[in-house]
Coordinates of C-alpha atoms in Angstrom, one line a residue:
M1 CA 16.9 11.1 32.9
T2 CA 19.6 10.1 30.6
A3 CA 19.8 11.0 26.9
H4 CA 22.3 9.8 24.5
N5 CA 22.8 9.3 20.6
A6 CA 21.4 6.0 19.7
A7 CA 22.8 4.0 17.3
P8 CA 20.4 1.9 15.4
H9 CA 21.2 -1.4 17.2
D10 CA 20.7 0.3 20.5
S11 CA 17.1 1.4 19.9
A12 CA 14.4 0.2 22.7
P13 CA 12.7 -2.8 21.6
H14 CA 9.4 -1.2 21.3
D15 CA 10.7 1.9 19.2
P16 CA 9.0 2.6 16.1
A17 CA 11.3 2.1 13.3
P18 CA 13.7 4.8 12.5
H19 CA 12.2 7.3 10.2
D20 CA 13.4 10.9 9.0
P21 CA 11.1 12.6 6.8
V22 CA 13.9 14.6 5.4
G23 CA 17.2 12.8 6.1
A24 CA 18.8 15.4 8.1
G25 CA 18.4 14.1 11.8
R26 CA 19.8 12.0 14.4
R27 CA 18.1 9.7 17.0
V28 CA 18.3 10.7 20.7
T29 CA 16.6 8.2 23.2
V30 CA 14.9 9.3 26.3
R31 CA 14.3 7.0 29.3
F32 CA 11.5 7.3 31.8
A33 CA 10.7 6.0 35.3
A34 CA 7.3 6.8 36.4
T35 CA 5.7 6.0 39.8
S36 CA 2.4 4.2 38.3
G37 CA 1.5 1.4 36.0
G38 CA -1.0 -1.3 35.6
S39 CA -3.6 -2.4 32.9
G40 CA -7.3 -2.7 32.4
P41 CA -10.0 -2.7 30.2
L42 CA -10.1 -0.4 27.4
T43 CA -12.0 2.8 27.6
R44 CA -14.9 3.5 25.0
G45 CA -12.9 6.4 23.6
Q46 CA -9.8 4.0 23.2
D47 CA -12.0 1.1 21.5
N48 CA -13.4 3.6 19.3
M49 CA -10.1 5.0 18.1
I50 CA -8.3 2.0 17.8
R51 CA -11.1 0.8 15.3
C52 CA -10.2 3.8 13.4
I53 CA -6.4 3.4 13.3
R54 CA -6.8 -0.2 12.3
R55 CA -9.2 1.0 9.4
D56 CA -8.0 4.3 8.0
A57 CA -4.9 6.1 6.9
P58 CA -2.4 7.2 9.7
E59 CA -2.7 10.9 8.3
A60 CA -6.3 10.7 8.9
I61 CA -5.9 9.6 12.7
N62 CA -2.4 11.1 14.0
K63 CA -2.6 14.8 14.9
E64 CA 0.5 16.6 14.2
S65 CA 1.2 20.3 15.8
V66 CA 4.1 22.6 16.2
W67 CA 4.4 23.2 20.2
P68 CA 5.4 26.6 21.5
V69 CA 9.0 26.5 23.0
P70 CA 9.9 29.2 25.9
P71 CA 12.5 31.4 25.0
G72 CA 15.9 30.4 25.8
T73 CA 15.1 26.6 26.0
T74 CA 17.8 24.1 25.8
L75 CA 17.9 20.9 24.1
A76 CA 18.5 19.3 27.3
A77 CA 15.9 21.0 28.9
G78 CA 13.4 20.2 26.2
L79 CA 14.4 16.6 26.4
N80 CA 13.9 16.7 30.1
A81 CA 10.4 18.3 29.9
L82 CA 9.5 15.7 27.5
R83 CA 10.4 12.9 30.2
L84 CA 8.8 14.6 32.6
L85 CA 5.4 14.7 30.3
V86 CA 5.7 11.2 29.6
E87 CA 5.9 10.1 33.2
R88 CA 3.2 12.6 34.4
H89 CA 0.5 11.1 32.0
E90 CA -0.2 7.7 31.6
S91 CA -2.1 8.0 28.5
L92 CA 1.6 8.3 27.1
R93 CA 2.8 5.3 28.7
T94 CA 0.0 2.9 27.2
S95 CA 0.3 0.6 24.6
F96 CA -2.2 -1.7 23.3
P97 CA -1.3 -5.2 23.0
P98 CA -2.9 -7.7 20.3
G99 CA -5.8 -9.3 21.8
P100 CA -6.4 -13.3 21.7
G101 CA -9.3 -13.2 19.1
P102 CA -8.6 -13.9 15.1
D103 CA -8.1 -10.2 14.3
A104 CA -5.9 -9.6 17.4
F105 CA -8.1 -6.7 18.2
P106 CA -6.8 -5.2 21.7
Q107 CA -8.8 -6.0 24.7
S108 CA -6.7 -4.1 27.2
Q109 CA -4.5 -1.0 27.9
L110 CA -1.2 -1.4 29.5
V111 CA 0.7 1.7 31.3
H112 CA 4.2 1.1 31.2
G113 CA 5.9 2.2 34.4
D114 CA 9.3 2.4 32.8
G115 CA 11.0 2.4 29.5
R116 CA 12.7 4.4 26.8
F117 CA 11.5 6.5 23.5
A118 CA 13.1 7.9 20.6
V119 CA 13.3 11.5 19.7
T120 CA 14.4 12.9 16.2
V121 CA 16.9 16.2 16.5
V122 CA 17.4 17.9 13.5
E123 CA 19.9 20.8 13.2
A124 CA 18.2 23.7 11.8
G125 CA 20.7 26.6 12.7
G126 CA 21.1 29.6 10.7
L127 CA 17.5 29.5 9.3
E128 CA 15.2 32.5 9.5
S129 CA 11.9 31.9 11.4
H130 CA 9.8 31.8 8.5
E131 CA 12.0 29.3 7.3
L132 CA 11.8 27.4 10.8
D133 CA 8.1 27.6 10.3
S134 CA 8.1 26.2 6.9
L135 CA 10.5 23.3 7.9
A136 CA 8.8 22.5 11.0
A137 CA 5.4 22.2 8.8
E138 CA 7.1 20.1 6.4
L139 CA 8.4 17.8 8.7
G140 CA 5.1 17.4 10.3
Q141 CA 3.0 16.9 7.4
A142 CA 5.4 13.9 6.4
D143 CA 5.8 12.3 9.9
V144 CA 2.0 12.2 10.6
A145 CA 1.8 9.7 7.7
V146 CA 3.9 7.4 9.9
P147 CA 1.9 5.2 12.2
V148 CA 2.2 5.2 15.8
P149 CA 2.5 1.2 16.9
L150 CA -0.4 0.3 19.1
D151 CA 1.9 -2.0 20.9
A152 CA 4.5 0.6 21.3
V153 CA 5.2 3.7 23.9
P154 CA 4.9 6.5 23.8
R155 CA 1.6 7.9 22.1
I156 CA 3.5 10.6 20.9
R157 CA 6.6 11.1 18.7
C158 CA 8.4 14.1 18.6
T159 CA 10.9 15.8 16.2
L160 CA 13.1 18.8 17.6
L161 CA 14.6 21.6 15.4
V162 CA 17.8 22.9 17.3
D163 CA 20.6 25.2 16.8
G164 CA 23.5 23.4 18.4
P165 CA 22.4 23.2 22.6
H166 CA 19.4 25.7 21.5
L167 CA 16.0 24.2 20.9
L168 CA 14.2 26.4 18.3
R169 CA 11.0 24.1 17.4
L170 CA 9.0 21.2 18.9
I171 CA 6.8 18.9 16.3
A172 CA 4.8 16.5 17.8
V173 CA 2.6 13.8 16.5
V174 CA 0.0 12.5 18.9
C175 CA -1.7 9.1 18.3
H176 CA -5.5 9.6 18.7
A177 CA -5.8 6.6 20.7
G178 CA -3.6 8.2 23.5
A179 CA -5.0 11.9 23.3
D180 CA -7.5 13.6 21.4
G181 CA -7.6 17.4 20.9
A182 CA -8.6 18.5 24.1
A183 CA -6.0 16.5 25.8
T184 CA -3.4 17.5 23.4
A185 CA -4.3 21.0 24.6
V186 CA -3.6 20.2 28.4
L187 CA -0.2 18.2 26.9
I188 CA 0.8 21.5 25.3
Q189 CA 0.3 23.5 28.4
D190 CA 2.2 21.0 30.8
W191 CA 5.1 20.7 28.4
Y192 CA 5.4 24.8 28.0
A193 CA 5.5 24.9 31.9
L194 CA 7.8 21.9 32.5
A195 CA 10.4 23.3 29.7
A196 CA 10.3 26.7 31.4
G197 CA 11.4 24.9 34.6
K198 CA 8.0 25.1 36.3
D199 CA 6.7 22.6 39.0
L200 CA 3.1 21.3 38.3
P201 CA 0.5 20.3 40.6
P202 CA -0.4 16.8 40.7
V203 CA -2.7 15.3 38.1
T204 CA -6.3 15.2 39.5
A205 CA -8.2 14.1 36.4
P206 CA -8.9 10.3 36.2
T207 CA -6.6 8.3 34.3
P208 CA -8.0 6.0 31.6
I209 CA -7.8 3.0 33.2
Q210 CA -10.0 5.0 36.3
L211 CA -12.1 5.8 33.2
A212 CA -12.5 2.6 32.0
A213 CA -13.6 1.2 35.6
A214 CA -16.3 3.8 35.6
E215 CA -17.6 2.9 32.1
Q216 CA -17.9 -0.6 33.0
S217 CA -19.8 0.0 36.2
P218 CA -23.4 -0.3 36.4
Q219 CA -24.2 3.3 36.1
G220 CA -21.7 3.3 33.2
R221 CA -23.3 0.7 31.3
R222 CA -26.8 2.2 31.7
R223 CA -25.4 5.4 30.3
A224 CA -24.2 3.6 27.5
A225 CA -27.3 1.6 26.9
G226 CA -29.1 5.2 26.6
A227 CA -26.8 6.4 24.0
L228 CA -27.4 3.3 21.9
R229 CA -31.1 4.1 22.2
H230 CA -30.4 7.7 21.4
W231 CA -28.4 6.9 18.4
A232 CA -30.9 4.2 17.1
R233 CA -33.9 6.9 17.2
V234 CA -31.9 9.3 15.2
L235 CA -30.8 6.4 12.5
D236 CA -34.4 5.3 12.2
T237 CA -35.9 8.6 12.0
G238 CA -33.8 11.4 11.0
P239 CA -31.9 11.9 7.7
Q240 CA -29.6 9.4 6.7
V241 CA -27.7 11.9 4.7
V242 CA -28.0 15.7 4.3
F243 CA -27.0 16.8 1.0
A244 CA -28.8 16.2 -2.1
D245 CA -26.3 17.3 -5.2
S246 CA -25.8 15.9 -8.5
R247 CA -22.2 16.5 -8.5
I248 CA -22.1 13.8 -5.7
A249 CA -20.3 10.7 -7.3
G250 CA -18.5 8.4 -4.8
P251 CA -17.0 9.1 -1.4
P252 CA -15.8 12.5 -0.3
R253 CA -12.6 13.3 -1.7
D254 CA -10.3 16.3 -3.2
H255 CA -11.3 18.7 -0.2
G256 CA -10.5 22.0 0.2
A257 CA -10.1 24.1 3.5
L258 CA -10.8 27.8 4.0
M259 CA -9.3 29.4 7.1
V260 CA -11.3 32.4 8.3
R261 CA -10.2 35.1 10.8
S262 CA -11.9 37.9 12.0
R263 CA -12.0 40.2 15.0
T264 CA -15.2 42.0 14.2
A265 CA -17.0 38.5 14.2
A266 CA -15.7 37.8 17.4
A267 CA -17.1 40.8 18.8
D268 CA -20.4 40.0 16.8
L269 CA -20.5 36.6 18.3
A270 CA -20.3 37.8 21.9
A271 CA -22.7 40.3 21.2
V272 CA -25.1 37.5 20.3
C273 CA -24.4 35.4 23.5
R274 CA -24.9 38.3 25.6
R275 CA -28.4 38.9 24.0
T276 CA -29.3 35.2 24.0
G277 CA -27.6 33.7 27.2
A278 CA -26.1 30.9 25.1
S279 CA -22.6 29.8 24.5
P280 CA -20.6 30.5 21.5
S281 CA -20.3 26.9 20.5
V282 CA -24.4 26.6 20.6
V283 CA -24.6 30.1 19.0
L284 CA -22.2 28.8 16.2
L285 CA -23.6 25.3 15.8
A286 CA -27.1 27.1 15.2
A287 CA -25.7 29.8 12.4
F288 CA -24.1 26.9 10.7
S289 CA -26.7 24.6 10.8
A290 CA -29.3 27.4 9.4
L291 CA -26.5 27.8 6.5
V292 CA -26.4 24.2 5.8
A293 CA -30.2 23.6 5.9
R294 CA -30.4 26.5 3.2
R295 CA -27.8 24.9 1.0
A296 CA -29.5 21.3 1.5
D297 CA -32.6 22.7 0.9
R298 CA -34.1 20.7 4.0
T299 CA -35.0 21.7 7.6
E300 CA -34.0 18.4 9.3
L301 CA -30.4 17.7 9.9
A302 CA -28.4 15.1 11.5
V303 CA -24.9 16.5 12.8
S304 CA -22.1 14.6 13.9
A305 CA -20.3 16.7 17.0
L306 CA -16.9 16.0 17.7
S307 CA -15.4 17.0 21.0
A308 CA -18.7 16.3 22.7
N309 CA -17.3 14.2 25.9
R310 CA -15.8 17.2 27.8
Q311 CA -19.0 18.4 29.1
R312 CA -18.3 16.8 32.5
A313 CA -16.3 18.9 34.8
V314 CA -14.5 16.3 35.9
L315 CA -13.1 15.0 32.6
L316 CA -12.2 18.7 31.4
D317 CA -8.4 18.0 32.2
H318 CA -8.5 14.4 31.3
V319 CA -5.6 13.3 29.3
G320 CA -6.8 10.5 26.9
T321 CA -9.1 9.7 24.2
L322 CA -13.2 10.7 24.7
A323 CA -13.2 10.6 20.9
Q324 CA -16.7 9.7 20.2
D325 CA -19.4 11.4 18.1
A326 CA -22.4 13.1 19.4
L327 CA -25.0 12.7 16.7
I328 CA -27.5 15.9 16.8
L329 CA -30.5 15.8 15.6
L330 CA -31.7 19.4 14.8
D331 CA -35.0 20.7 13.4
T332 CA -33.9 24.2 11.5
G333 CA -37.5 24.9 10.5
T334 CA -38.0 28.1 12.8
A335 CA -38.8 31.7 12.2
D336 CA -35.5 33.2 13.3
L337 CA -32.0 32.5 14.3
D338 CA -32.8 33.1 18.2
Q339 CA -35.6 30.1 18.3
L340 CA -32.8 28.0 16.2
I341 CA -29.9 28.8 19.0
G342 CA -32.6 27.4 21.5
R343 CA -33.4 24.3 19.9
A344 CA -29.6 23.9 19.0
K345 CA -28.8 24.1 22.7
S346 CA -31.5 21.7 23.8
A347 CA -30.4 19.3 20.7
S348 CA -26.8 19.6 21.5
L349 CA -27.0 18.9 25.5
S350 CA -29.0 15.8 24.4
A351 CA -26.5 14.6 22.3
Y352 CA -23.6 15.1 24.1
W353 CA -25.2 13.5 27.0
H354 CA -25.7 10.2 24.6
S355 CA -22.3 10.1 23.2
V356 CA -20.5 7.8 25.2
L357 CA -21.3 4.1 23.9
D358 CA -19.7 0.9 22.6
A359 CA -18.3 1.8 19.2
E360 CA -18.6 -2.0 18.1
Q361 CA -22.5 -1.6 18.7
V362 CA -22.7 1.6 17.0
W363 CA -21.2 0.2 13.9
Q364 CA -23.5 -2.6 14.1
L365 CA -26.5 -0.2 14.6
V366 CA -25.5 1.9 11.4
E367 CA -25.3 -1.3 9.4
D368 CA -28.7 -2.4 10.9
A369 CA -30.4 0.9 10.1
A370 CA -28.8 0.7 6.7
H371 CA -30.3 -2.5 5.8
V372 CA -33.8 -1.2 7.3
R373 CA -33.9 1.8 5.7
G374 CA -32.0 1.2 2.5
S375 CA -29.7 4.3 3.0
R376 CA -26.7 4.4 4.8
F377 CA -25.8 7.1 7.5
A378 CA -22.9 9.2 6.3
R379 CA -21.1 11.8 8.4
Q380 CA -21.7 14.6 5.7
V381 CA -21.8 17.6 8.0
V382 CA -19.4 17.6 11.1
V383 CA -18.8 20.3 13.6
N384 CA -15.5 20.4 15.6
D385 CA -15.3 22.8 18.5
L386 CA -11.7 23.1 19.6
S387 CA -11.8 26.6 20.9
L388 CA -11.5 25.5 24.3
T389 CA -8.6 23.2 23.4
I390 CA -6.3 25.3 21.9
P391 CA -3.8 26.9 24.5
A392 CA -3.6 30.9 24.4
A393 CA -0.1 30.4 23.6
V394 CA -0.5 28.5 20.3
A395 CA -3.2 30.8 19.1
D396 CA -1.1 34.0 19.9
A397 CA 2.0 32.7 18.1
Q398 CA -0.1 32.8 14.5
P399 CA 1.1 35.9 12.5
A400 CA -1.4 38.7 12.8
A401 CA -4.5 38.9 10.4
T402 CA -3.5 41.2 7.2
A403 CA -7.4 42.0 6.6
D404 CA -10.9 41.7 8.6
P405 CA -12.0 39.2 7.6
E406 CA -8.8 37.4 6.5
L407 CA -9.9 34.1 4.5
T408 CA -7.1 31.6 3.4
A409 CA -7.2 29.0 1.2
L410 CA -5.3 25.9 2.4
P411 CA -4.6 22.2 1.5
A412 CA -7.1 19.9 3.5
P413 CA -6.4 15.9 4.2
P414 CA -8.6 13.5 3.2
L415 CA -11.9 13.2 5.2
P416 CA -14.8 10.9 5.3
V417 CA -17.2 13.7 5.5
R418 CA -18.6 16.3 2.9
L419 CA -18.7 19.7 5.1
M420 CA -16.9 20.1 8.2
F421 CA -16.7 23.4 10.7
T422 CA -13.8 23.3 12.9
I423 CA -14.0 26.2 15.3
L424 CA -10.3 27.3 16.5
R425 CA -10.7 30.6 18.5
I426 CA -13.7 32.7 20.0
S427 CA -12.0 35.2 22.2
G428 CA -10.3 38.4 20.4
S429 CA -10.7 36.6 17.1
L430 CA -13.4 34.4 15.6
D431 CA -10.9 31.6 13.9
F432 CA -12.8 28.7 12.0
A433 CA -11.9 26.6 9.3
L434 CA -14.4 25.0 6.4
I435 CA -13.3 21.8 5.3
A436 CA -15.5 21.2 2.1
C437 CA -16.0 18.3 -0.4
P438 CA -16.4 20.3 -3.9
Q439 CA -19.1 17.9 -4.5
V440 CA -21.1 19.6 -2.2
L441 CA -19.4 23.0 -2.1
D442 CA -16.7 24.2 -4.6
P443 CA -14.1 26.9 -3.6
V444 CA -16.1 29.8 -4.7
E445 CA -19.3 28.6 -2.7
T446 CA -17.2 27.8 0.3
D447 CA -16.2 31.4 0.3
R448 CA -20.1 32.5 -0.1
F449 CA -20.9 29.9 2.8
A450 CA -17.9 31.4 5.1
R451 CA -19.1 35.2 4.2
A452 CA -22.6 34.6 4.8
L453 CA -21.9 33.0 8.5
L454 CA -19.8 36.1 9.4
A455 CA -23.0 38.5 7.9
L456 CA -25.5 36.4 10.0
L457 CA -23.5 36.9 13.3
A458 CA -23.4 40.7 12.5
A459 CA -26.8 41.1 11.9
A460 CA -28.0 38.5 14.8
A461 CA -25.7 41.0 17.3
G462 CA -28.3 43.3 16.7
G463 CA -31.5 41.2 17.3
P464 CA -33.3 38.2 16.1
V465 CA -32.4 37.3 12.4
P466 CA -35.3 35.7 10.1
L467 CA -34.2 32.8 8.4
V468 CA -36.2 33.2 5.1
G469 CA -33.8 36.0 3.5
L470 CA -30.3 34.2 3.7
H471 CA -29.8 35.2 0.3
D472 CA -26.2 35.5 0.7
A473 CA -25.6 31.9 1.3
P474 CA -25.5 29.4 -1.4
G475 CA -28.9 28.0 -2.0
P476 CA -29.9 24.7 -3.0
P477 CA -28.2 23.0 -5.9
V478 CA -30.0 22.5 -9.3
A479 CA -30.4 19.1 -10.1
G480 CA -27.9 18.9 -12.9
S481 CA -24.3 18.5 -13.4
D482 CA -23.2 21.9 -13.4
G483 CA -23.8 22.5 -9.9
S484 CA -25.2 25.7 -9.8
D485 CA -26.9 26.8 -6.6
G486 CA -30.5 27.6 -7.1
S487 CA -29.8 31.4 -6.9
D488 CA -32.5 31.9 -9.8
G489 CA -35.2 30.8 -7.2
S490 CA -35.5 27.3 -8.8
D491 CA -35.8 24.6 -6.1
G492 CA -33.8 22.0 -8.4
F493 CA -35.5 18.9 -7.5
S494 CA -38.7 19.0 -9.4
G495 CA -38.0 16.0 -11.7
S496 CA -35.7 14.9 -14.3
D497 CA -33.0 17.2 -15.8
G498 CA -32.8 15.3 -19.0
D499 CA -32.6 11.8 -20.5
G500 CA -30.0 10.2 -18.5
G501 CA -29.9 12.7 -15.9
A502 CA -30.9 13.3 -12.2
D503 CA -34.4 12.4 -11.5
W504 CA -35.2 13.5 -8.0
R505 CA -37.7 12.3 -5.7
V506 CA -38.4 12.3 -1.9
V507 CA -38.5 9.2 -0.3
D508 CA -38.6 8.6 3.7
G509 CA -37.6 12.0 3.9
S510 CA -34.8 12.2 1.8
R511 CA -34.2 13.3 -1.8
I512 CA -32.9 10.7 -3.9
D513 CA -32.2 10.4 -7.6
L514 CA -33.8 7.6 -9.5
A515 CA -31.0 7.9 -12.0
A516 CA -28.5 7.0 -9.1
V517 CA -30.5 4.1 -7.5
R518 CA -30.5 2.4 -11.1
S519 CA -26.7 2.7 -11.3
L520 CA -26.7 1.5 -7.5
V521 CA -28.7 -1.4 -8.2
G522 CA -27.0 -2.1 -11.5
A523 CA -23.5 -2.2 -10.1
A524 CA -24.6 -4.4 -7.1
L525 CA -25.9 -6.6 -9.1
D526 CA -22.8 -6.7 -11.3
A527 CA -20.9 -7.0 -8.1
A528 CA -22.8 -10.0 -7.0
L529 CA -22.8 -11.7 -10.2
D530 CA -19.0 -11.5 -10.4
T531 CA -18.5 -12.8 -6.6
G532 CA -21.6 -15.5 -6.7
L533 CA -24.7 -14.9 -5.2
D534 CA -25.3 -16.9 -2.0
H535 CA -28.1 -18.7 -2.9
G536 CA -27.4 -21.9 -0.5
P537 CA -26.0 -25.4 -1.2
D538 CA -29.4 -26.7 -3.0
H539 CA -29.4 -24.0 -5.6
G540 CA -27.8 -24.2 -8.9
P541 CA -24.7 -22.1 -10.2
D542 CA -24.9 -18.4 -11.0
L543 CA -25.5 -17.2 -14.2
P544 CA -22.9 -15.4 -16.2
R545 CA -22.2 -11.8 -16.4
D546 CA -24.3 -11.3 -19.5
S547 CA -27.5 -12.3 -17.8
R548 CA -27.8 -9.7 -15.5
P549 CA -31.6 -8.9 -14.9
A550 CA -33.3 -6.0 -16.4
C551 CA -33.7 -3.2 -14.1
R552 CA -36.6 -0.6 -13.8
V553 CA -37.0 1.7 -10.9
S554 CA -40.0 3.5 -9.8
V555 CA -41.8 5.3 -6.9
E556 CA -45.2 3.7 -6.2
D557 CA -47.3 5.5 -3.5
G558 CA -44.2 7.0 -1.9
R559 CA -42.2 3.6 -1.9
L560 CA -39.0 3.1 -4.0
T561 CA -39.8 0.0 -6.1
V562 CA -37.4 -2.2 -8.3
D563 CA -38.7 -4.2 -11.0
L564 CA -36.2 -7.1 -12.2
D565 CA -36.7 -9.4 -15.0
T566 CA -34.4 -12.7 -14.7
A567 CA -33.9 -16.1 -16.0
D568 CA -32.3 -17.3 -12.6
P569 CA -34.9 -19.2 -10.7
H570 CA -33.2 -18.9 -7.3
L571 CA -32.8 -15.2 -7.2
T572 CA -34.7 -13.4 -4.2
P573 CA -35.5 -10.0 -3.0
A574 CA -33.2 -10.8 0.0
D575 CA -30.3 -11.7 -2.3
V576 CA -30.8 -8.6 -4.4
H577 CA -31.2 -6.2 -1.2
R578 CA -28.1 -7.5 0.6
A579 CA -26.0 -7.0 -2.6
V580 CA -27.5 -3.2 -2.8
V581 CA -27.2 -2.5 0.7
A582 CA -23.3 -3.8 0.3
A583 CA -22.9 -1.0 -2.9
L584 CA -24.2 1.9 -0.9
P585 CA -21.0 3.5 0.7
G586 CA -20.4 6.6 -1.4
R587 CA -23.6 6.6 -3.0
D588 CA -25.2 9.4 -0.9
T589 CA -27.6 10.2 -3.7
A590 CA -29.4 6.7 -3.5
M591 CA -31.1 4.4 -1.8
A592 CA -31.8 0.6 -1.6
P593 CA -35.5 0.0 -2.8
Q594 CA -38.1 -0.6 -0.2
H595 CA -39.8 -3.1 -2.4
Y596 CA -38.5 -5.8 -5.3
R597 CA -40.7 -7.3 -7.7
I598 CA -38.9 -10.1 -9.6
R599 CA -40.2 -11.7 -12.8
Y600 CA -38.6 -15.1 -13.7
R601 CA -38.6 -16.2 -17.2
G602 CA -38.2 -19.7 -17.6
P603 CA -39.3 -22.6 -19.9
D604 CA -42.0 -23.5 -17.8
G605 CA -43.4 -19.7 -18.3
E606 CA -43.3 -16.7 -15.9
R607 CA -43.8 -16.6 -12.3
L608 CA -43.6 -13.1 -10.2
G609 CA -41.7 -12.8 -6.7
A610 CA -41.9 -9.8 -4.4
G611 CA -40.9 -8.3 -0.9
S612 CA -38.9 -6.2 0.7
G613 CA -35.6 -8.1 1.0
R614 CA -35.3 -7.1 4.7
D615 CA -34.0 -9.8 7.2
P616 CA -36.5 -10.1 10.0
E617 CA -33.8 -10.4 12.4
V618 CA -32.5 -7.2 11.6
V619 CA -35.3 -5.4 11.4
A620 CA -36.6 -6.7 15.0
R621 CA -32.9 -5.9 16.3
L622 CA -33.5 -2.4 15.5
A623 CA -37.1 -2.3 16.5
A624 CA -35.9 -3.2 19.9
L625 CA -33.9 -0.2 20.0
T626 CA -36.2 2.2 19.1

């Protein structure tokens, strides 16, 4: 191992551009030389995460954390441990070169046998422990927003806080294309042992290249095809969205996070597991889903589960990214929580088994389902069980709770979800975070939701709990702009709340707001007229903006119908439907009409056109999977 201060011109060719979030560090280059290398196709998890990296902001993809440092570790020992860690795990030495296509999307992974990478070293001598923690958090929050280049190694970036030769803190930013949450836990454990001078046994888990080969085998392809069919069935029949709330106006934003810690709840959870024979993950999924169902006032939920692909024993210690959602379709219409726990176990196992799939095909499937059903699947409700991926050393390093339960409001990152339940610890203390979009749960409601979850576990520790009496949890929202939760017993969805307000109906198993549908259709037609409707080469020019068709929305025999009056003789239901579906993202309380009636006005009189606007090829493609 060689470590030296590196001047900017001496940086490795593929080092990321020098960055220093607080302007008080120096760059040190670490060289590595491993015994393995090679190349191969992408794993399905890598393919999925690269698509996310190319689409989303870095802070939504990269993961930062402060890793534990063994007492007495020197800077030299810390740098050496990082070198050994990179040499040990191929995923950290993997780059994704641009592919040959027009969008340069990578088609392969390249494992580097040798190379070098830069580490930022920040002098922090003289700071108290809490000041070091604050500085580490500040550095991590700034560094997580800096991209980790796909064509560079390693897939991890580190900042070290030192007092001269002594290492005090290690802040790591991990690229999600290199390691998911469970893999990061393995990295932390290995780093700690290496920094303490211990020898590690050889890696036995499959490498990403080996995993890619297995996924491309006939068995792997059959499994992926089965997973696609599972997703198609859920997207074709299950709820596209969960929450119906008049406060929903656009994509999720302004999230809040509530951290909950309780030793009593951990004991209650253990008691429920002993009594029912279910795992903590399943019990928590069931309890959480029961409360979500009460809030949403519906029994059937579509829940996205992260960290789902660690169910196979051979992949428990895999260092790479297995990040693909498991899509759980769960019917919460049971008499008590015990029965729901049984359903949650079956539904989650099926979803986990069907969570290794081709990301591009799934994204196309989501588009096809949106086109056919008129509503776009949204990850409104997400569960992320990290309880088995956070090393005990990290959990134990947290300050002791000051109350039981301890509820702490925290800043939250921007996420494309409405409600996320992240399970952090289940042994000794139940630690979890609720990340909520205030359009569905404001801070007061989030607090009530968390306390209701703890109360449900406490009640279930003693026996089956009926689900009809969960009055401590936030109830269904009243259909109005005030967002009240229906605690007065009103279902809130029984019609219009006034002129120009919400007007709720049940269509295709989902509650929709006709006022939101009118807004959706109007916005879609405005956008289409701005950019030009594609009528084809033989049709005349588009109409001016002030000629937007008049629109009326209704529900007839359970079918959402829109009536349009237009002077454009070429406007077709297919034109309108394409424009409406394109405008769906973020409009969770609306859906595209299932039938269009268009009345054409012209010098020769009026004529009527009608149809669903659906493309027969898309309908057939989705039907073939379901």
